[in-house]
XYZ file of C-alpha atoms in Angstrom:
530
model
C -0.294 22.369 -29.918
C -0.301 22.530 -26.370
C -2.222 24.752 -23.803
C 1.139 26.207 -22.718
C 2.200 26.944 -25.974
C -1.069 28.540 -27.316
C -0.788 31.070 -24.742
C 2.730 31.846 -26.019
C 1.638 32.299 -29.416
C -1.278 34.126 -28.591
C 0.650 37.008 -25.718
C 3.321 37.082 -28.829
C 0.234 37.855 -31.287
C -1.029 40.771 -29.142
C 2.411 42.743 -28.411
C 3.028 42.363 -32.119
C -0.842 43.759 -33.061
C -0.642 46.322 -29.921
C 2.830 47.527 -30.900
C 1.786 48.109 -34.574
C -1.461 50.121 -33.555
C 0.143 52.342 -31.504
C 2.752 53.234 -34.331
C 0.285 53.566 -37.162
C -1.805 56.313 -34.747
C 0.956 58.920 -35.149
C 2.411 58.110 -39.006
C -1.621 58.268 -40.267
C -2.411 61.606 -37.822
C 1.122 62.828 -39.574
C 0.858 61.545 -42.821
C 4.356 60.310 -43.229
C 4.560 58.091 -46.296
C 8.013 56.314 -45.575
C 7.313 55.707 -42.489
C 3.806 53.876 -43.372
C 5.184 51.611 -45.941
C 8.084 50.725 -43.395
C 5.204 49.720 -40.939
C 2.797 47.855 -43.167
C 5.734 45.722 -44.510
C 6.472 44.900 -40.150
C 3.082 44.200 -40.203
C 3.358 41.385 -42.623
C 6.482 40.061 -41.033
C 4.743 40.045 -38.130
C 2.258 38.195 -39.663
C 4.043 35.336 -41.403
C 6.267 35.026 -38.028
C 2.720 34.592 -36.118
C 1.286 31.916 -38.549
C 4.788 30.064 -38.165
C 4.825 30.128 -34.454
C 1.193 28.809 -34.856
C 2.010 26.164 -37.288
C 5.088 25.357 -35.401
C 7.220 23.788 -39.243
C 10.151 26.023 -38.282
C 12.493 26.264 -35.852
C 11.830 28.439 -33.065
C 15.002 30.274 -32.779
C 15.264 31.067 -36.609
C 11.722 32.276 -37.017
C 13.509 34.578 -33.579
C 16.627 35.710 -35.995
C 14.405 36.374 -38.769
C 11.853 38.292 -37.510
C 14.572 40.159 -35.606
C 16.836 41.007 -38.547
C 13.523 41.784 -40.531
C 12.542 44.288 -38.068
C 16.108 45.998 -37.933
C 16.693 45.940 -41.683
C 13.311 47.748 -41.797
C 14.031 50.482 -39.131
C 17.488 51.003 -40.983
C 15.943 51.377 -44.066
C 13.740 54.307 -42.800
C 16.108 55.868 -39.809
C 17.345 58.344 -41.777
C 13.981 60.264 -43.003
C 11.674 59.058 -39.710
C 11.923 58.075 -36.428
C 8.536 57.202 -35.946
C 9.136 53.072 -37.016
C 11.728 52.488 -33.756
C 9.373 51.466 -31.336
C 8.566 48.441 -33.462
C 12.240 47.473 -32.102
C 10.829 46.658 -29.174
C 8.734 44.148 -30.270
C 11.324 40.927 -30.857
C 13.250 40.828 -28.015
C 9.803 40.531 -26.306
C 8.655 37.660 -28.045
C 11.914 35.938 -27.989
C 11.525 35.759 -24.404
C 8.498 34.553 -24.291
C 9.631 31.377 -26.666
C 13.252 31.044 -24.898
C 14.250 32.912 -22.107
C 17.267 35.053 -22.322
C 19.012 33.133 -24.941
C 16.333 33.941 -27.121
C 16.495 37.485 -25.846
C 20.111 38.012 -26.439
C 19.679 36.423 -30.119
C 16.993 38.737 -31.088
C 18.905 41.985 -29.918
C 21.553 40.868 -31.761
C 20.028 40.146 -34.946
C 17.969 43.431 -35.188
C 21.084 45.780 -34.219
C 23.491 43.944 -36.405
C 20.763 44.633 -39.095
C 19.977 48.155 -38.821
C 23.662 49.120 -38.287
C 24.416 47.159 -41.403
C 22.056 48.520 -42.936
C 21.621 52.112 -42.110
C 25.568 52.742 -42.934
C 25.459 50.969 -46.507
C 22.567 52.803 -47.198
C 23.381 56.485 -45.506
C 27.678 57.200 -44.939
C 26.560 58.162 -40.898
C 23.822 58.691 -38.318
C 23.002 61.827 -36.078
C 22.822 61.615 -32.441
C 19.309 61.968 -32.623
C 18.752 58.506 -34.687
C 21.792 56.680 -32.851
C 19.896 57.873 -29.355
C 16.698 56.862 -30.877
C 17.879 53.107 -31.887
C 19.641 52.534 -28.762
C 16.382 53.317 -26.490
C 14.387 51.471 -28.362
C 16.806 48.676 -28.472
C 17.073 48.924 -24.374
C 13.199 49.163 -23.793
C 13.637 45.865 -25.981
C 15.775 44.278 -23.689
C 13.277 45.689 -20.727
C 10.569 44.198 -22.414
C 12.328 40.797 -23.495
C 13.156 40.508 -19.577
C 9.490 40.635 -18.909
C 8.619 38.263 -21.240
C 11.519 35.749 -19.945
C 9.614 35.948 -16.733
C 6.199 35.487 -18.425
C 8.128 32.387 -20.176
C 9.292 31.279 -16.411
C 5.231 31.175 -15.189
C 3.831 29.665 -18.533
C 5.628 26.623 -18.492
C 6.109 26.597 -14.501
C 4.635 22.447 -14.044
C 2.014 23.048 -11.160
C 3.269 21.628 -7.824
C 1.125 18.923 -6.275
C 2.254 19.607 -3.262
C 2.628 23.610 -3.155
C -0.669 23.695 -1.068
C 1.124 21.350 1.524
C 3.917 23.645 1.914
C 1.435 26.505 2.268
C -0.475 25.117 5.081
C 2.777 23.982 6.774
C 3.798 27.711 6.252
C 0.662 28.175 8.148
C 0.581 25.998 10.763
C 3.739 27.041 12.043
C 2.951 30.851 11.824
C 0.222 29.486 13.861
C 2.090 27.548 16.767
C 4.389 30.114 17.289
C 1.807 32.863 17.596
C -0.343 30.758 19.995
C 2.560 31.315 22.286
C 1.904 35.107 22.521
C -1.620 34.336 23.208
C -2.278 35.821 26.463
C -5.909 34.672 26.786
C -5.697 31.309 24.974
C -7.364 29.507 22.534
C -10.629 28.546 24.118
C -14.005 29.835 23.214
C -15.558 28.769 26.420
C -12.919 30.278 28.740
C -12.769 33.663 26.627
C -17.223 33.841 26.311
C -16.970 33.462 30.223
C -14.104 36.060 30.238
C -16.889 38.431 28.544
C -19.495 37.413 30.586
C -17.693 38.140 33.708
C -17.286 42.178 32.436
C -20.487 42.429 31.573
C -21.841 41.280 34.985
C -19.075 43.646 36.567
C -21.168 46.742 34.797
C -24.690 45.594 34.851
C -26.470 43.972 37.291
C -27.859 41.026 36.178
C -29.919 38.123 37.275
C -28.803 35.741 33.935
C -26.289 35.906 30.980
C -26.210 34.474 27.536
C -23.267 34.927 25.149
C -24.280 32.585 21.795
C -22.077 32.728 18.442
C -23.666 32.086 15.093
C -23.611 28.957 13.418
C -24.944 29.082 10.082
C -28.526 30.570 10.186
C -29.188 29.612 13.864
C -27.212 31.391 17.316
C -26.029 28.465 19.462
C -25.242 29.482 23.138
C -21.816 29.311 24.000
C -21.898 29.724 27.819
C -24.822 30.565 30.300
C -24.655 32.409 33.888
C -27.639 32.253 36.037
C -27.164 33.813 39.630
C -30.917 32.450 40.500
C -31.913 29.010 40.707
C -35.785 30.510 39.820
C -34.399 32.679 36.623
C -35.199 31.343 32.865
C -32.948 32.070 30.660
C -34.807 31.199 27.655
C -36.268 34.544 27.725
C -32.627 36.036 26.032
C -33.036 33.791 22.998
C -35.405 35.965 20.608
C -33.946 39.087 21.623
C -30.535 37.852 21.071
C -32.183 36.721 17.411
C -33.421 40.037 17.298
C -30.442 41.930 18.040
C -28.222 39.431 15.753
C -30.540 40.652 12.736
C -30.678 44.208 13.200
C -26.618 43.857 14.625
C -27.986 46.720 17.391
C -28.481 46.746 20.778
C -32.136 45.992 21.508
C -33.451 47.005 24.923
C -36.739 45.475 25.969
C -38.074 46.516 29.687
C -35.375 43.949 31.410
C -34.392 41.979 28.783
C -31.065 43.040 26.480
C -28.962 42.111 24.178
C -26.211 43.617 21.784
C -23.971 41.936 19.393
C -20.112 42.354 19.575
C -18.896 43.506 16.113
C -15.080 42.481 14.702
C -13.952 42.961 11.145
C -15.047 39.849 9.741
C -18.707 40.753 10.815
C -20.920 39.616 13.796
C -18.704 37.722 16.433
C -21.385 36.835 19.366
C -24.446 38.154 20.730
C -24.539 38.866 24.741
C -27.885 38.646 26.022
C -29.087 39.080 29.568
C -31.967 39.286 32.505
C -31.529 42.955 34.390
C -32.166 42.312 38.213
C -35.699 42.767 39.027
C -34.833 45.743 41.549
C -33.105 47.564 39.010
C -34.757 51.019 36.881
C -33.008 50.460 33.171
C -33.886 54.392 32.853
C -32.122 55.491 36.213
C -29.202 53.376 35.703
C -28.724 54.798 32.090
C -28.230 50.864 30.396
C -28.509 51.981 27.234
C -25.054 54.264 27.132
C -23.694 51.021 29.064
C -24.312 48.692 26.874
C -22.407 51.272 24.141
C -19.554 51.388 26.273
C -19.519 47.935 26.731
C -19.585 47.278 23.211
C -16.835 49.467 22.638
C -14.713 48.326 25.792
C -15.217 44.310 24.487
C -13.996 45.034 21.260
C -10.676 43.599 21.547
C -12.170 40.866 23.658
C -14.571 39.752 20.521
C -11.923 39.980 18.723
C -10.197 36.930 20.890
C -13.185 34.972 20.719
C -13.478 35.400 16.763
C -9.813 34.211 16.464
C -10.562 31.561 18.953
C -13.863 30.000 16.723
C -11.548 30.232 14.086
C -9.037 27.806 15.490
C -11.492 25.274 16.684
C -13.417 25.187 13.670
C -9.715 24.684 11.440
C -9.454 21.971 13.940
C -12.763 20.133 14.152
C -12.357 20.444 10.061
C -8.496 18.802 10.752
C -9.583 16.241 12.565
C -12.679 15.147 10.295
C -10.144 14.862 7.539
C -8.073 12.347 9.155
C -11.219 10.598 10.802
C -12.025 10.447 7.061
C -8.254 9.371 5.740
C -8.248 6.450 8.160
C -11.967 5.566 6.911
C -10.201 4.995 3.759
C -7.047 3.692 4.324
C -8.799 0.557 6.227
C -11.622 0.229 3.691
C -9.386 -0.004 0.443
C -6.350 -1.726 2.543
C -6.779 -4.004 5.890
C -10.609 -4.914 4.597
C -9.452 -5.713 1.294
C -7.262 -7.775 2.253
C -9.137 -9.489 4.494
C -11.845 -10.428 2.361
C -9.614 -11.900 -0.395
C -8.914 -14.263 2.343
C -12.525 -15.206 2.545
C -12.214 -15.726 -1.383
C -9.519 -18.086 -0.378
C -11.077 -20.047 2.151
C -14.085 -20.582 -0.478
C -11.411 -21.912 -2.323
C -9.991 -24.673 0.162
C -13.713 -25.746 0.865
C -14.256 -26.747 -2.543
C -11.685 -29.735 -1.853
C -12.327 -30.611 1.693
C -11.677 -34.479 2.422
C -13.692 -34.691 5.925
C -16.711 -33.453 7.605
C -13.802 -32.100 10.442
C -11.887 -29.941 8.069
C -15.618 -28.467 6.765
C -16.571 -27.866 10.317
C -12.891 -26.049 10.951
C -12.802 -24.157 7.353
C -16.528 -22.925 8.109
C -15.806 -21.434 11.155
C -12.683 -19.826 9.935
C -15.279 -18.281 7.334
C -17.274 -17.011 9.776
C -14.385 -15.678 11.616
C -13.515 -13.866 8.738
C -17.048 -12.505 8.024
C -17.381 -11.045 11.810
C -14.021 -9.276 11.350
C -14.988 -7.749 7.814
C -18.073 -6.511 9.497
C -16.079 -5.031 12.584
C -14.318 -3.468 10.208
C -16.654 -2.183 8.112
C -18.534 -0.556 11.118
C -15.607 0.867 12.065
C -15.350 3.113 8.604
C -19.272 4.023 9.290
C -18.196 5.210 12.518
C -15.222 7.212 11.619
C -17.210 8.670 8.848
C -20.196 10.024 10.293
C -19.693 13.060 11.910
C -22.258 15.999 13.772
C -20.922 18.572 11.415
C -22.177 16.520 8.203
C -25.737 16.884 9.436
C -28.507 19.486 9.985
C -28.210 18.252 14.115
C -26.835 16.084 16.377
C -30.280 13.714 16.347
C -29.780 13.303 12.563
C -26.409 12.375 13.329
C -27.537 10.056 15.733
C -30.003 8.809 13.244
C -27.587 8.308 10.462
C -25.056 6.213 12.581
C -27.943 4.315 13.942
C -29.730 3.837 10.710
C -26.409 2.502 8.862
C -25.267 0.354 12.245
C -28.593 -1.843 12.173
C -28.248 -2.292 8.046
C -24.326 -3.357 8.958
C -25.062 -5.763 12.217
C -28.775 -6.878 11.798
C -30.008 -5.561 14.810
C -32.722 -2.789 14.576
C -32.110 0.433 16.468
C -35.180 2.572 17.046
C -33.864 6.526 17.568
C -36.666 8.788 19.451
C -35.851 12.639 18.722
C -37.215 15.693 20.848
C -34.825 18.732 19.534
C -35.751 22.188 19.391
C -34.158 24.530 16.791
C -31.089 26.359 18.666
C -27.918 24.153 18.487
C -25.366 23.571 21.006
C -22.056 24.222 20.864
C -19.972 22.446 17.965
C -17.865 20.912 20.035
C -20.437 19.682 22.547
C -22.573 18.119 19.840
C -19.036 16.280 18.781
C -19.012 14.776 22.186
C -22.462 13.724 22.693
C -22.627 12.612 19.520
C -19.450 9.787 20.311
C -20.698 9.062 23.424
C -23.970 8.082 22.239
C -22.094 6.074 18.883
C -19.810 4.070 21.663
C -22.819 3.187 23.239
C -24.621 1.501 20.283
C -21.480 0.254 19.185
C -21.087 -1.691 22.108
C -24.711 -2.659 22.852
C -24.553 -4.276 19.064
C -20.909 -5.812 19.346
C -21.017 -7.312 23.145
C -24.727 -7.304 24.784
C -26.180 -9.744 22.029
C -29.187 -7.382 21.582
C -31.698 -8.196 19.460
C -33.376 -4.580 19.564
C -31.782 -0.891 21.020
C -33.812 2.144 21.896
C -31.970 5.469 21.955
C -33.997 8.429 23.167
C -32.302 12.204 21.986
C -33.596 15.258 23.846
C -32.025 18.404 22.908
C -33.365 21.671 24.445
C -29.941 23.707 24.475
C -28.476 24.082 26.725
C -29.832 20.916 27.660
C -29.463 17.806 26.558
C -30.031 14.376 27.490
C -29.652 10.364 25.168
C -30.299 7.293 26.780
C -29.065 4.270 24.749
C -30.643 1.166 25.996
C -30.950 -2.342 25.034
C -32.394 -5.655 25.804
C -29.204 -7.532 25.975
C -26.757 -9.358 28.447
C -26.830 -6.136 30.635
C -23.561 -4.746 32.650
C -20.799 -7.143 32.319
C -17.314 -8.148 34.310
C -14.997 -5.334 31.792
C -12.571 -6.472 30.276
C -9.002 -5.511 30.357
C -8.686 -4.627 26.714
C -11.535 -2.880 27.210
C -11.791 1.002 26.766
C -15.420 2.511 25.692
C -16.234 2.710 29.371
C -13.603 4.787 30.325
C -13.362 7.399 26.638
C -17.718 8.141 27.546
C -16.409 9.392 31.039
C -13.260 11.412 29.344
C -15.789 12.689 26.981
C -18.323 13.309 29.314
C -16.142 15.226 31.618
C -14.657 17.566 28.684
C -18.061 19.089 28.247
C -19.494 19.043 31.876
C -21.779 16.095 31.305
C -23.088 13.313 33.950
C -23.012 9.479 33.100
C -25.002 7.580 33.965
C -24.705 3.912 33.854
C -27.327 0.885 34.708
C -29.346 -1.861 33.717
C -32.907 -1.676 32.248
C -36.093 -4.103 34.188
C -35.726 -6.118 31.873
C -31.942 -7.300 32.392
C -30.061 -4.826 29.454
C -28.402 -1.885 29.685
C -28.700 1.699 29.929
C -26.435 4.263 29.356
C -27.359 7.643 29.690
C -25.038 11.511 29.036
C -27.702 14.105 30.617
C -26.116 18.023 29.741
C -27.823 20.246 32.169
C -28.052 24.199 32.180
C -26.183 23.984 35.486
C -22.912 22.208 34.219
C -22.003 24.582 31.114
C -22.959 27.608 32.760
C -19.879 28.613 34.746
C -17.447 25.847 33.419
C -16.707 23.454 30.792
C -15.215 20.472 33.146
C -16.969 19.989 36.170
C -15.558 18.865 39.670
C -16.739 15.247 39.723
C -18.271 12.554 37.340
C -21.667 10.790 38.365
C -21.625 7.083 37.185
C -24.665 4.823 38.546
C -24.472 1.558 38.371
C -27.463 -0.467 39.276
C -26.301 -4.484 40.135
């Protein structure tokens, strides 16, 4: 028996138990004899039609008609001296639903009031009102009831749609684009933390501003304002910790911070330096900061809907990273290597040393581009949000690049503990990935040192190697030019030279400076050292 049908027999199983409890309640508490027997004789009906439904030897709709004309021949037996049996009519047209719809419905109310008219006029010449009312309800809360369990039949044997979560999430996505366009501050986390920034420097005089977002158990700053070249910002991180875990304002001598609440919880925490000629106490900053909270309430709420959107579409954009990872390991590189299997084959019967020479170099041919290949799936793979930080994602490309091409990469790591944003790490993290990538596929390196410092909001990598060293580009070529795209998306300088001893060096430096008022600066610095 199948799952589906279990569940039918078993829903059937409880109506007819339920149904036959609730009668027996009344007929014990009134002691009506006729009206027992008529119910323990249902009750074994009920239970021969439940052990054929489970054993499944008879037809379906006559074990329906049966137990229908059963019920009604019982009911008109007993109409006459007690009411009490009737609701027991509401019983088949239930579970004749449940085993076929409203065909099985109709059946069953047909059977069981052909039977207990038949039955209730041979045996009595007429009925009162009161039992003719009585039948009839029960008969209609049977069809209610049979209804209900034609709609019960309708979701067992519904076949699961592979894909109904598709549909959903194009439901969504469209919901999506057209509310975007009613968006009147945008999408962007940067833009809308500045937004914030810029009213709480309107109210309170500050010398530095910090608005960071959580990001698992850490805060990661989102965007910095320092209107002093001498101020140090990193004095708002541990009371922006602080306020994050008590989710108050905390006020210490100069120092604030106070987290901005929405619905789902703990959107950001704003953290700031007071100007040194400033009294907190005179200036009352504690009632500020509560009106502040209160006034940047629908602004958190802005920035929580915009973290929401990039996160659904750093988590989009893995997915197909991850897709096209597949489709060229299990297609283009499968194929490809059954053509190595083939030109094994053809060397077996080679007839000169010049058709060797040329097979062998078509193998090796063949080997290069099934190692291209295969980088490429490590590199579409690996992403910043699969590791505890960006140097262990640097690590982990750098560790499975040497073990693909040969050539040993040594990764040096200085990181402290706060994060940067998630979609700065993203970029780094490529820009430093196309730089090993092409110091192991054009310089002809036999070693590559890549140096990661991350003290966010700073951040510098190097990638250096001992190789050929800058090089005529070519026209195909396009690494060069997607560092400095990615490099100007998150306000980073690029630098771009060769080492003393004839490789090259490419460094992304992230400075304080460059995130703190903007995400895309005005110009790009290249350097490139002849």
């Amino acid at each position: 028996m199948r799952v589906r049908e279990r569940q039918h027999v078993r829903l059937a199983a409880a109506a007819r138990a339920f149904v036959l409890v609730a009668l027996l309640g009344p007929v014990l508490w009134s002691q009506d004899t006729p009206a027992l027997i008529a119910l323990v004789t249902i009750g074994a009906v009920w239970a021969l039609t439940t052990l054929a439904d489970w054993r499944q030897r008879l037809p379906v709709m006559l074990v329906i008609t049966v137990e229908a004309a059963m019920v009604g021949a019982i009911c008109g037996f007993t109409i006459h001296s007690s009411l009490a049996v009737l609701g027991a009519l509401a019983v088949p047209p239930f579970t004749a639903g449940l085993y076929r719809s409203l065909q099985g419905v109709a059946l069953a109310l047909s059977a069981q009031l052909t039977a207990i008219v038949v039955v209730s006029f041979v045996s009595y010449p007429s009925l009162t009102t009161a039992q003719g009312f009585g039948a009839f309800s029960w008969s209609m809360t049977g069809l209610g009831l049979g209804l209900v369990g034609t709609f019960l039949h309708t979701a067992l044997n519904e076949k699961p749609d592979p894909l109904a979560p598709y549909h959903f999430a194009q439901g969504l996505i469209r919901q999506l684009i057209d509310i975007s366009g009613g968006l009147d501050n945008g999408l962007d986390p940067v833009a809308l933390g500045g937004s914030i920034l810029s009213g709480v420097r309107d109210d309170l005089p500050c010398s530095a501003l910090v608005i960071s977002v959580p990001r698992g158990d850490t805060l990661t700053p989102l965007v910095t304002k320092a209107m002093g070249a001498s101020v140090n910002v990193s004095e708002c991180e541990d009371i922006a910790v602080e306020a994050w875990a008590v989710g108050l304002p905390v006020l210490h001598d100069h120092v604030f911070a106070f987290p901005l609440h929405t619905d789902a919880g703990t959107t950001a925490i704003v953290a700031g330096v007071l100007s040194p000629r400033v009294d907190p106490a005179r200036i009352g900053v504690e009632d500020r900061i509560r009106k502040l909270m209160r006034r940047l309430g629908p602004s958190a709420v802005h920035l929580d809907t915009a973290l929401l959107f990039s996160a659904f579409r750093d988590a989009a954009t893995a997915e197909e990273r991850r897709r096209l990872s597949r489709e060229m390991h299990d297609g283009v590189a499968q194929d490809i290597a059954s053509l190595g299997y083939l030109v094994d084959t053809l060397r077996v019967g080679v007839t000169s040393p010049e058709q060797a020479e040329r097979i062998d170099m078509l193998r090796d041919r063949i080997s290069a581009v099934v190692a291209e290949i295969r980088r490429s799936v490590v590199t579409l793979r690996t992403s910043v949000g699969q590791s505890e930080s960006l140097g262990t994602a640097i690590g982990s490309i750098a560790r499975n690049l040497s073990e693909v091409s040969g050539v040993p990469i040594h990764v040096t790591l200085d990181e402290h503990t706060q994060r940067l944003r998630p979609e700065v790490e993203a970029e780094l993290f490529r820009i430093a990935q196309e730089a090993m990538n092409n110091a192991v596929r054009h310089a002809e390196a036999s070693a590559i040192e890549v140096h990661c410092v991350v003290h966010a909001p700073e951040a510098m990598i190097t990638v250096s190697d001992n190789g050929r060293g800058l090089q005529t580009a070519r026209s195909t070529s396009h690494g060069l030019h997607i560092m400095k795209e990615r490099a100007l998306l998150i306000g980073a300088t690029l630098e771009i030279g060769e080492t003393p001893s004839g490789g090259l060096s490419v460094t992304v430096r992230l400075s304080e400076n460059s995130v703190s008022d903007s995400p895309v600066p005005d110009t790009l610095h290249e350097k490139v050292t002849a």
